[in-house]
Amino acid sequence: MSLEKWERFRSLVAVRILALVAICGMPLLCQATAVAPPDSLSQIIFGVVLDDRNARPIEGAVVAIEALGGAPVDAAGIQTGSDGGFRLSASSGSQYRIMVQKQGFMNLSRVITGARPGTSPVAIDLGELRLIAQCAISGKVIDSGEKPLMGATVQLSRVSLEGLTTTLTAVAMTTANDLGEYRIFGLEPGTYYVSALFQDLADVLGLRQRIAGTNPSDITTEDHAVTYYPGSPDIETARPLRLKPGVALSNLDIPVTTAQSYSVSGLVTSLPTNPPTFMVHLQPLYPGSLGVSRGYTLSPGRAAFNFKSIPPGAYVVRVEFKSGGRLLSARQEIVVGGASVEGLVLDLRAPFSIVGKVSMNGSADLPRNLQISLNAVDRQFRAPIKPQIGGRFQIEDAGPDRYSINVNDESGTIYIKSVALDTETAGITGINILDSNHVLRIEISDKAGRIEGIALDNDQHPIAGGLAILLGPSTQDFRSQAVVINRDGKFSFKSLTPGKYRISCFSDLKVPADATWDVQKSVKEEGQEISVGEGDNRQVSLKAVLADPQ
């Protein structure tokens, strides 16, 4: 074994032993590991670990220190005493990672700078290290008759403002037990949505049928549908859970609803000669949301597919397989509800090029540091757009998909003025490109608006932390934005498209994931209206309110 490999192996073993000892709750040696030279200078690192809820000391927390920036990696640690205090000695190093762990609390990690090797030892006071208590939720998944639904999927999600579009990101998932019970623990405080879905063979095969009227031939198929706590089929009317540190919410029962379901059928076209066995996939349109996912297998010689029983909702139907060394794919978005979806055509395409042009204020002269990209909505595809002479660009190996455009501009002066596919105007978050016979035209402007503000309490003093939420503009691309208010009560929104906005500040919200649909609704109805023109820098002072008055 080479010296380099041996050093990597020894470092890996040291870190794993540290993690194992910390998990077992055993005290670690206060002295740094023996890999440091005997004559190396040491420094003292000390502090106190407290409960963030009440500033009380936490006894038995594991405090570990790891030297960074070189090999081998030294690691040492200790457990806190009854006063929450700790004191570590470590070999000289320029940077360390401090890790604190205690069951029932969120892990804490912090990088600090120490004395340089060869210099005099120093004492580093870390002060108060506050741990945040974990949260938990529990309840039952039941049917309309309050019978438990064993094996139901329960998903916990948070709001995500990726691309200025409000979607859900899954945080945790579990399965209900034989009593329909579920429990999700180890959660950080914050705002969440919880949803449930039950699917069995009767749902898949469309066997839950009943007579819809007086005519025995009027048969309706009903299946279980995604249900959000406390019993809503629609995320925008669901009740979010605002978890406070150390709180365990129980009895969060979810009565899974049923809804009339419909069939989705169609045909895969442009199949190659002697295609392999492949599968047509039906899945929720938004990747982070819980929903019905089905697969329909097509063997050679077959091109028609039929999903018998799909509950209402927005879906994407796609197919993808390799043939003759080429990746063939097709994709269609559908909305199920009111009637069956028939005659859907999935026309297979090989990867193709997307061509287009970027201009700024009608000119081909673009900023040198402009960063713009084309992103697929429901698959892993992100391609930088690199305009050449005349603003023209070409992206290779794209496929049929719905795309969004993102501009990264640190100056805050650039915004996307318009997007068109050929001559048809498109939104920046929903551009359907199914083949190569199109030209994507993007116009940007360097005259973006900006809003700078300060959030005040009832006594007209700046609040220390919170969340500012901006909705708008009132155009085709209605967007949601949220920024954290700093300790001076200040906040800013930049790269704004001209138009009318609504804005509010909330003192009890902490991160953008707290900007749930109910909060956005209150901003839309009660927020202050503000108009932003090209190049405007608007200044506002807003009274902060509570999102949850209780």
Coordinates of C-alpha atoms in Angstrom, one line a residue:
M1 CA 0.0 0.0 0.0
S2 CA 1.4 3.4 -1.0
L3 CA 2.0 6.1 1.7
E4 CA -0.8 8.3 0.2
K5 CA -3.3 5.4 0.3
W6 CA -2.2 4.6 3.9
E7 CA -2.8 8.2 5.0
R8 CA -6.2 8.3 3.5
F9 CA -7.1 4.9 5.1
R10 CA -5.9 6.1 8.5
S11 CA -7.9 9.3 8.3
L12 CA -11.0 7.5 7.3
V13 CA -10.7 5.0 10.2
A14 CA -10.2 7.9 12.7
V15 CA -13.3 9.7 11.5
R16 CA -15.4 6.5 11.6
I17 CA -14.2 5.7 15.2
L18 CA -15.1 9.2 16.2
A19 CA -18.6 8.8 14.8
L20 CA -19.1 5.4 16.4
V21 CA -18.0 6.5 19.9
A22 CA -20.2 9.6 19.6
I23 CA -23.3 7.5 18.7
C24 CA -22.6 5.1 21.6
G25 CA -22.5 8.1 24.0
M26 CA -19.0 7.2 25.4
P27 CA -16.7 10.0 26.4
L28 CA -13.9 10.8 24.0
L29 CA -10.3 11.5 24.9
C30 CA -9.7 15.2 25.4
Q31 CA -6.2 14.9 24.0
A32 CA -5.6 15.1 20.2
T33 CA -4.8 11.9 18.4
A34 CA -1.2 10.7 18.4
V35 CA -0.6 11.6 14.7
A36 CA 0.6 15.0 15.8
P37 CA 4.3 15.3 16.4
P38 CA 5.2 15.1 20.1
D39 CA 6.8 18.6 20.0
S40 CA 3.8 20.3 18.3
L41 CA 2.3 23.2 20.0
S42 CA -1.3 22.8 21.3
Q43 CA -4.1 25.2 21.8
I44 CA -7.1 25.2 24.1
I45 CA -10.7 25.4 22.7
F46 CA -13.5 25.8 25.2
G47 CA -17.1 26.9 25.4
V48 CA -20.6 25.9 26.8
V49 CA -23.4 23.9 25.1
L50 CA -26.9 25.3 25.9
D51 CA -30.5 24.5 25.0
D52 CA -31.7 27.2 22.6
R53 CA -35.2 27.2 24.1
N54 CA -34.2 28.3 27.6
A55 CA -30.4 28.8 27.7
R56 CA -30.0 25.9 30.1
P57 CA -26.8 23.9 30.0
I58 CA -26.9 20.5 28.2
E59 CA -25.0 17.7 30.0
G60 CA -23.5 14.8 28.1
A61 CA -23.4 16.5 24.7
V62 CA -20.5 15.2 22.6
V63 CA -18.2 17.9 21.4
A64 CA -15.8 16.8 18.7
I65 CA -13.0 18.7 16.9
E66 CA -11.5 17.9 13.6
A67 CA -8.4 19.6 12.1
L68 CA -9.0 20.6 8.5
G69 CA -6.8 21.5 5.5
G70 CA -4.3 18.7 5.5
A71 CA -3.6 15.0 6.0
P72 CA -3.7 13.2 8.3
V73 CA -7.0 14.4 9.8
D74 CA -6.7 14.7 13.6
A75 CA -9.9 14.2 15.6
A76 CA -10.6 14.6 19.4
G77 CA -13.6 15.1 21.6
I78 CA -15.2 15.2 25.0
Q79 CA -18.6 15.2 26.6
T80 CA -20.0 18.2 28.4
G81 CA -20.4 18.4 32.1
S82 CA -23.3 19.3 34.3
D83 CA -22.7 23.0 33.5
G84 CA -22.6 22.3 29.7
G85 CA -19.0 23.3 29.6
F86 CA -16.2 21.6 27.6
R87 CA -12.5 22.1 27.2
L88 CA -10.4 20.6 24.4
S89 CA -6.7 20.7 23.6
A90 CA -5.7 20.2 19.9
S91 CA -2.6 20.4 17.9
S92 CA -2.0 23.7 16.1
G93 CA -3.9 24.1 12.9
S94 CA -5.3 26.8 10.8
Q95 CA -8.9 25.6 10.7
Y96 CA -11.0 23.2 12.7
R97 CA -14.5 21.8 12.4
I98 CA -16.4 21.7 15.7
M99 CA -19.2 19.2 15.8
V100 CA -21.8 18.9 18.7
Q101 CA -24.2 16.0 19.1
K102 CA -26.9 15.2 21.7
Q103 CA -29.8 12.9 21.3
G104 CA -33.0 14.8 20.9
F105 CA -31.3 17.8 19.3
M106 CA -30.2 18.9 15.9
N107 CA -26.5 18.3 15.2
L108 CA -24.4 21.5 15.2
S109 CA -21.3 22.0 13.0
R110 CA -19.1 25.1 12.8
V111 CA -15.7 25.9 11.2
I112 CA -13.3 28.0 13.2
T113 CA -9.9 29.4 12.6
G114 CA -7.0 28.7 15.1
A115 CA -3.4 29.6 15.4
R116 CA -1.1 28.8 12.5
P117 CA 1.3 25.8 13.0
G118 CA 4.6 26.9 14.6
T119 CA 3.1 30.0 16.3
S120 CA 2.4 30.4 20.0
P121 CA -0.6 28.4 21.3
V122 CA -3.8 30.3 21.9
A123 CA -7.0 29.9 23.8
I124 CA -10.2 30.0 21.7
D125 CA -13.4 30.8 23.4
L126 CA -16.4 29.5 21.4
G127 CA -18.8 31.0 23.8
E128 CA -22.4 29.6 23.7
L129 CA -23.1 26.8 21.3
R130 CA -26.9 26.5 21.3
L131 CA -28.6 23.3 20.2
I132 CA -32.1 23.3 18.7
A133 CA -34.5 20.6 20.0
Q134 CA -35.8 18.2 17.4
C135 CA -39.5 17.8 16.6
A136 CA -41.8 14.9 15.7
I137 CA -45.3 14.3 14.3
S138 CA -47.5 11.3 14.5
G139 CA -51.1 10.2 13.7
K140 CA -53.1 7.7 11.7
V141 CA -54.0 7.2 8.1
I142 CA -57.7 6.1 7.8
D143 CA -60.4 5.7 5.2
S144 CA -63.8 7.4 5.0
G145 CA -65.1 4.8 7.5
E146 CA -62.2 5.5 9.9
K147 CA -60.6 2.2 9.3
P148 CA -56.8 2.1 9.3
L149 CA -55.0 1.9 6.0
M150 CA -52.1 -0.3 6.5
G151 CA -49.1 0.4 4.2
A152 CA -50.3 3.9 3.3
T153 CA -47.4 6.2 2.3
V154 CA -47.0 9.3 4.4
Q155 CA -44.8 12.1 3.1
L156 CA -43.6 15.2 4.9
S157 CA -42.7 18.2 2.6
R158 CA -41.5 21.8 2.7
V159 CA -42.2 24.6 0.3
S160 CA -39.5 25.3 -2.2
L161 CA -39.2 28.5 -4.3
E162 CA -36.9 27.0 -6.9
G163 CA -37.0 29.1 -10.0
L164 CA -39.4 31.5 -8.3
T165 CA -42.1 28.9 -8.6
T166 CA -43.7 27.5 -5.4
T167 CA -43.4 23.7 -5.3
L168 CA -42.9 21.0 -2.7
T169 CA -39.7 19.2 -1.7
A170 CA -40.0 15.9 0.1
V171 CA -38.2 15.9 3.5
A172 CA -39.2 12.5 4.9
M173 CA -41.3 9.5 4.0
T174 CA -42.7 6.6 6.0
T175 CA -45.2 3.8 5.8
A176 CA -48.2 3.4 8.1
N177 CA -48.2 0.2 10.3
D178 CA -50.9 -2.4 10.6
L179 CA -52.9 0.0 12.8
G180 CA -52.6 2.8 10.2
E181 CA -50.2 4.6 12.6
Y182 CA -47.2 6.7 11.4
R183 CA -44.5 8.7 13.2
I184 CA -41.8 11.0 11.7
F185 CA -39.1 12.2 14.1
G186 CA -35.8 14.0 14.2
L187 CA -37.2 17.1 12.5
E188 CA -35.8 20.6 12.7
P189 CA -38.4 23.3 13.6
G190 CA -40.1 24.8 10.6
T191 CA -43.2 24.7 8.5
Y192 CA -44.3 21.5 6.8
Y193 CA -47.0 19.8 4.9
V194 CA -48.0 16.2 5.5
S195 CA -49.8 14.1 2.9
A196 CA -50.9 10.5 2.5
L197 CA -51.6 8.1 -0.3
F198 CA -53.0 4.6 -0.2
Q199 CA -52.8 2.3 -3.3
D200 CA -53.6 -1.4 -3.6
L201 CA -54.4 -3.7 -6.5
A202 CA -58.0 -2.6 -6.6
D203 CA -56.8 1.0 -7.3
V204 CA -54.4 -0.1 -10.0
L205 CA -56.9 -2.3 -11.7
G206 CA -59.9 0.0 -11.3
L207 CA -62.0 -2.4 -9.4
R208 CA -63.7 0.0 -7.1
Q209 CA -66.8 0.6 -9.1
R210 CA -70.4 1.7 -8.2
I211 CA -73.5 2.7 -10.1
A212 CA -73.5 6.5 -10.5
G213 CA -77.2 7.0 -11.1
T214 CA -80.5 5.2 -11.7
N215 CA -79.2 3.4 -14.8
P216 CA -77.3 0.2 -13.9
S217 CA -75.0 0.8 -16.9
D218 CA -73.8 4.1 -15.5
I219 CA -70.8 2.8 -13.7
T220 CA -68.2 5.0 -12.0
T221 CA -64.8 4.0 -10.9
E222 CA -63.4 5.6 -7.7
D223 CA -59.9 5.3 -6.3
H224 CA -57.9 6.7 -3.3
A225 CA -56.3 10.0 -4.0
V226 CA -53.5 12.0 -2.4
T227 CA -54.8 13.7 0.7
Y228 CA -53.2 16.6 2.6
Y229 CA -53.7 17.1 6.4
P230 CA -56.3 17.6 7.7
G231 CA -58.2 16.1 4.7
S232 CA -57.7 18.3 1.7
P233 CA -57.2 17.0 -1.9
D234 CA -55.6 20.3 -2.8
I235 CA -52.2 21.5 -1.5
E236 CA -53.2 25.2 -1.7
T237 CA -56.1 24.6 0.8
A238 CA -54.2 22.2 3.1
R239 CA -53.2 23.3 6.6
P240 CA -49.4 23.6 7.1
L241 CA -47.8 22.4 10.3
R242 CA -45.6 24.9 12.1
L243 CA -43.3 22.9 14.4
K244 CA -41.6 24.7 17.3
P245 CA -38.4 23.4 18.9
G246 CA -38.9 20.3 21.0
V247 CA -42.6 19.9 20.1
A248 CA -44.1 16.5 19.2
L249 CA -47.5 16.9 17.5
S250 CA -49.8 13.8 17.8
N251 CA -53.2 12.8 16.6
L252 CA -52.5 14.2 13.1
D253 CA -55.0 11.8 11.5
I254 CA -55.4 11.9 7.7
P255 CA -58.6 10.6 6.3
V256 CA -57.6 9.6 2.7
T257 CA -60.3 10.6 0.3
T258 CA -61.5 8.8 -2.8
A259 CA -62.2 10.5 -6.1
Q260 CA -63.7 9.5 -9.5
S261 CA -60.9 8.1 -11.6
Y262 CA -60.4 8.0 -15.3
S263 CA -58.4 6.1 -17.9
V264 CA -55.4 7.4 -19.8
S265 CA -54.7 5.8 -23.1
G266 CA -52.6 6.5 -26.1
L267 CA -50.0 5.4 -28.6
V268 CA -46.2 5.4 -28.9
T269 CA -45.2 6.4 -32.4
S270 CA -42.0 6.6 -34.4
L271 CA -40.9 3.3 -32.9
P272 CA -37.6 1.9 -34.4
T273 CA -37.5 -1.5 -36.1
N274 CA -37.3 -4.3 -33.6
P275 CA -37.6 -2.1 -30.5
P276 CA -36.8 -3.6 -27.0
T277 CA -39.4 -4.1 -24.3
F278 CA -39.9 -0.7 -22.7
M279 CA -42.2 1.0 -20.2
V280 CA -44.5 4.0 -20.4
H281 CA -44.4 6.0 -17.1
L282 CA -47.1 8.1 -15.6
Q283 CA -46.1 10.2 -12.6
P284 CA -47.1 13.4 -10.9
L285 CA -46.2 16.5 -12.9
Y286 CA -44.3 18.1 -9.9
P287 CA -41.5 15.8 -8.8
G288 CA -41.5 16.7 -5.1
S289 CA -45.2 16.0 -4.6
L290 CA -46.7 12.7 -3.5
G291 CA -48.9 11.1 -6.1
V292 CA -49.9 8.2 -8.2
S293 CA -47.1 6.6 -10.2
R294 CA -47.8 3.9 -12.7
G295 CA -45.9 1.9 -15.3
Y296 CA -47.2 0.2 -18.5
T297 CA -44.9 -2.3 -20.2
L298 CA -44.9 -2.6 -23.9
S299 CA -43.3 -5.7 -25.5
P300 CA -42.1 -5.7 -29.1
G301 CA -44.9 -5.3 -31.6
R302 CA -47.1 -3.3 -29.3
A303 CA -47.4 0.5 -29.2
A304 CA -50.7 1.1 -27.4
F305 CA -50.9 1.8 -23.6
N306 CA -53.8 2.2 -21.3
F307 CA -53.7 3.2 -17.6
K308 CA -57.1 2.0 -16.4
S309 CA -57.7 4.0 -13.3
I310 CA -56.0 7.4 -12.5
P311 CA -57.4 9.8 -9.9
P312 CA -57.7 13.6 -10.8
G313 CA -54.5 15.6 -10.9
A314 CA -51.7 16.9 -13.1
Y315 CA -49.4 14.3 -14.5
V316 CA -46.5 13.8 -17.0
V317 CA -46.5 10.7 -19.3
R318 CA -43.1 9.8 -20.6
V319 CA -41.2 7.0 -22.3
E320 CA -37.4 6.6 -22.6
F321 CA -35.2 3.8 -23.8
K322 CA -32.1 3.1 -25.8
S323 CA -32.2 1.5 -29.3
G324 CA -29.2 1.2 -31.7
G325 CA -27.0 3.2 -29.4
R326 CA -29.5 6.2 -29.3
L327 CA -31.6 7.4 -26.5
L328 CA -35.2 7.8 -27.7
S329 CA -37.7 9.7 -25.5
A330 CA -41.1 11.4 -25.6
R331 CA -43.1 13.4 -23.0
Q332 CA -46.6 14.8 -22.6
E333 CA -48.3 16.7 -19.8
I334 CA -51.9 15.9 -19.0
V335 CA -54.6 16.9 -16.5
V336 CA -56.9 14.2 -15.4
G337 CA -60.4 15.1 -14.3
G338 CA -63.9 15.2 -15.8
A339 CA -63.3 12.7 -18.5
S340 CA -60.8 10.0 -19.7
V341 CA -57.7 11.1 -21.6
E342 CA -57.7 9.3 -24.9
G343 CA -55.6 9.5 -28.1
L344 CA -52.4 10.6 -26.3
V345 CA -49.5 10.5 -28.7
L346 CA -45.9 9.9 -27.5
D347 CA -43.8 10.6 -30.6
L348 CA -40.3 9.3 -29.9
R349 CA -37.4 11.6 -30.6
A350 CA -33.6 11.1 -30.5
P351 CA -31.6 13.8 -28.7
F352 CA -31.7 17.0 -30.6
S353 CA -30.2 20.5 -30.6
I354 CA -32.0 23.6 -29.3
V355 CA -31.0 26.7 -31.1
G356 CA -31.8 30.3 -30.2
K357 CA -30.8 33.9 -29.7
V358 CA -30.2 36.1 -26.7
S359 CA -30.5 39.8 -27.0
M360 CA -30.3 42.7 -24.4
N361 CA -32.6 45.7 -24.9
G362 CA -32.8 44.8 -28.6
S363 CA -29.0 44.6 -29.0
A364 CA -26.7 41.6 -29.4
D365 CA -24.2 43.2 -27.0
L366 CA -24.3 41.1 -23.8
P367 CA -22.6 41.4 -20.4
R368 CA -19.4 39.4 -20.3
N369 CA -20.3 37.9 -16.9
L370 CA -23.8 36.9 -17.8
Q371 CA -24.8 33.4 -16.6
I372 CA -27.9 32.0 -18.1
S373 CA -29.1 28.4 -18.3
L374 CA -31.8 26.1 -19.6
N375 CA -33.2 23.6 -17.1
A376 CA -35.5 20.6 -17.6
V377 CA -38.4 20.7 -15.1
D378 CA -38.7 17.1 -14.2
R379 CA -35.4 15.4 -15.1
Q380 CA -31.7 16.0 -14.4
F381 CA -30.8 18.3 -17.3
R382 CA -29.1 21.7 -16.9
A383 CA -27.3 23.3 -19.8
P384 CA -25.5 26.7 -19.8
I385 CA -26.5 29.0 -22.6
K386 CA -23.3 30.5 -24.1
P387 CA -24.2 33.2 -26.7
Q388 CA -21.8 33.5 -29.6
I389 CA -21.6 36.2 -32.3
G390 CA -24.9 37.9 -32.6
G391 CA -26.2 36.4 -29.5
R392 CA -26.9 33.0 -31.1
F393 CA -26.5 29.8 -29.1
Q394 CA -26.9 26.1 -29.6
I395 CA -27.5 23.4 -26.9
E396 CA -26.7 19.8 -27.8
D397 CA -28.2 16.6 -26.7
A398 CA -31.5 18.0 -25.4
G399 CA -34.7 16.1 -25.5
P400 CA -38.5 16.7 -25.5
D401 CA -39.3 18.3 -22.2
R402 CA -40.7 21.4 -20.4
Y403 CA -37.9 23.8 -19.6
S404 CA -37.3 26.9 -17.5
I405 CA -34.7 29.7 -18.0
N406 CA -32.6 30.9 -15.1
V407 CA -30.4 34.0 -15.1
N408 CA -27.7 34.4 -12.4
D409 CA -26.8 38.0 -12.0
E410 CA -24.9 39.1 -8.9
S411 CA -25.3 42.8 -9.7
G412 CA -29.1 42.5 -9.5
T413 CA -29.6 44.6 -12.7
I414 CA -30.5 41.9 -15.1
Y415 CA -34.0 40.4 -15.7
I416 CA -35.6 38.3 -18.4
K417 CA -37.8 40.7 -20.4
S418 CA -39.4 38.1 -22.7
V419 CA -39.2 34.6 -24.0
A420 CA -40.6 33.2 -27.2
L421 CA -40.6 29.9 -29.0
D422 CA -40.6 30.9 -32.6
T423 CA -43.2 33.6 -32.6
E424 CA -45.3 32.4 -29.6
T425 CA -44.7 34.0 -26.2
A426 CA -43.7 31.6 -23.4
G427 CA -43.3 31.9 -19.7
I428 CA -39.8 31.5 -18.3
T429 CA -40.8 28.6 -16.1
G430 CA -42.8 26.6 -18.7
I431 CA -41.4 26.2 -22.2
N432 CA -42.5 23.1 -23.9
I433 CA -39.9 22.0 -26.5
L434 CA -40.7 18.7 -28.1
D435 CA -38.5 18.7 -31.2
S436 CA -35.7 20.6 -32.9
N437 CA -37.7 22.6 -35.4
H438 CA -38.0 25.7 -33.2
V439 CA -36.0 28.8 -32.3
L440 CA -35.9 29.9 -28.7
R441 CA -35.6 33.7 -28.4
I442 CA -34.7 35.3 -25.1
E443 CA -34.6 39.0 -24.5
I444 CA -33.0 40.4 -21.3
S445 CA -32.7 43.9 -19.9
D446 CA -30.0 45.5 -17.7
K447 CA -32.7 47.8 -16.1
A448 CA -34.1 45.5 -13.5
G449 CA -35.9 47.0 -10.5
R450 CA -35.0 46.7 -6.9
I451 CA -36.9 46.9 -3.6
E452 CA -35.0 47.7 -0.4
G453 CA -36.8 47.9 2.9
I454 CA -36.9 47.7 6.6
A455 CA -39.3 45.7 8.8
L456 CA -40.5 47.4 12.0
D457 CA -42.4 46.2 15.1
N458 CA -45.3 48.0 16.7
D459 CA -43.0 50.5 18.3
Q460 CA -41.4 51.4 15.0
H461 CA -38.2 49.6 15.9
P462 CA -36.4 47.3 13.4
I463 CA -37.1 43.6 14.0
A464 CA -34.2 41.2 14.4
G465 CA -34.9 38.5 11.8
G466 CA -38.0 37.4 10.0
L467 CA -39.1 36.8 6.5
A468 CA -40.1 39.3 3.7
I469 CA -42.3 37.8 0.9
L470 CA -42.9 39.4 -2.5
L471 CA -45.5 38.3 -4.9
G472 CA -45.8 39.3 -8.5
P473 CA -45.4 40.9 -10.9
S474 CA -48.9 40.9 -12.3
T475 CA -47.8 39.4 -15.6
Q476 CA -47.8 36.0 -17.3
D477 CA -45.0 34.9 -15.0
F478 CA -46.5 35.4 -11.5
R479 CA -43.7 34.6 -9.1
S480 CA -43.1 34.1 -5.4
Q481 CA -39.9 35.3 -3.7
A482 CA -38.9 35.3 0.0
V483 CA -35.8 36.6 1.7
V484 CA -34.6 36.5 5.2
I485 CA -34.7 39.8 7.1
N486 CA -31.3 40.5 8.8
R487 CA -30.7 41.5 12.4
D488 CA -31.0 45.2 11.5
G489 CA -34.5 44.6 10.1
K490 CA -33.3 45.2 6.5
F491 CA -34.1 43.2 3.4
S492 CA -33.8 43.6 -0.4
F493 CA -35.2 42.1 -3.6
K494 CA -33.3 42.6 -6.8
S495 CA -33.4 41.6 -10.5
L496 CA -37.1 42.5 -10.5
T497 CA -39.2 42.5 -13.6
P498 CA -41.2 45.8 -13.9
G499 CA -44.8 45.5 -12.7
K500 CA -47.0 45.6 -9.7
Y501 CA -46.1 43.6 -6.6
R502 CA -47.5 42.7 -3.2
I503 CA -45.2 42.6 -0.2
S504 CA -45.4 41.7 3.5
C505 CA -43.0 41.0 6.4
F506 CA -43.5 38.4 9.0
S507 CA -41.6 38.4 12.3
D508 CA -42.4 34.7 13.2
L509 CA -41.2 33.2 9.9
K510 CA -37.5 32.4 9.6
V511 CA -36.6 30.8 6.2
P512 CA -38.1 30.8 2.6
A513 CA -39.5 27.3 3.2
D514 CA -42.0 29.1 5.6
A515 CA -43.6 30.9 2.7
T516 CA -46.5 28.4 2.5
W517 CA -49.6 28.9 0.3
D518 CA -51.7 30.2 3.1
V519 CA -49.1 32.8 3.9
Q520 CA -48.8 33.8 0.3
K521 CA -52.5 34.1 0.1
S522 CA -52.4 36.6 3.0
V523 CA -49.7 38.6 1.2
K524 CA -51.8 38.6 -2.0
E525 CA -54.9 39.9 -0.1
E526 CA -53.4 42.1 2.6
G527 CA -49.8 43.0 1.5
Q528 CA -48.8 46.4 0.5
E529 CA -49.0 47.1 -3.2
I530 CA -45.9 48.5 -4.8
S531 CA -45.1 49.3 -8.5
V532 CA -41.6 48.8 -9.8
G533 CA -40.5 50.4 -13.1
E534 CA -37.4 49.7 -15.2
G535 CA -34.3 50.7 -13.2
D536 CA -36.3 51.7 -10.1
N537 CA -34.9 51.3 -6.6
R538 CA -37.9 51.5 -4.3
Q539 CA -37.5 52.1 -0.6
V540 CA -40.2 50.8 1.8
S541 CA -40.9 50.6 5.5
L542 CA -43.3 47.8 6.6
K543 CA -44.8 46.8 9.8
A544 CA -44.1 43.1 10.5
V545 CA -47.0 40.9 11.3
L546 CA -47.5 37.4 12.6
A547 CA -48.2 34.6 10.2
D548 CA -49.5 32.5 13.1
P549 CA -51.2 34.8 15.7
Q550 CA -51.7 31.9 18.1

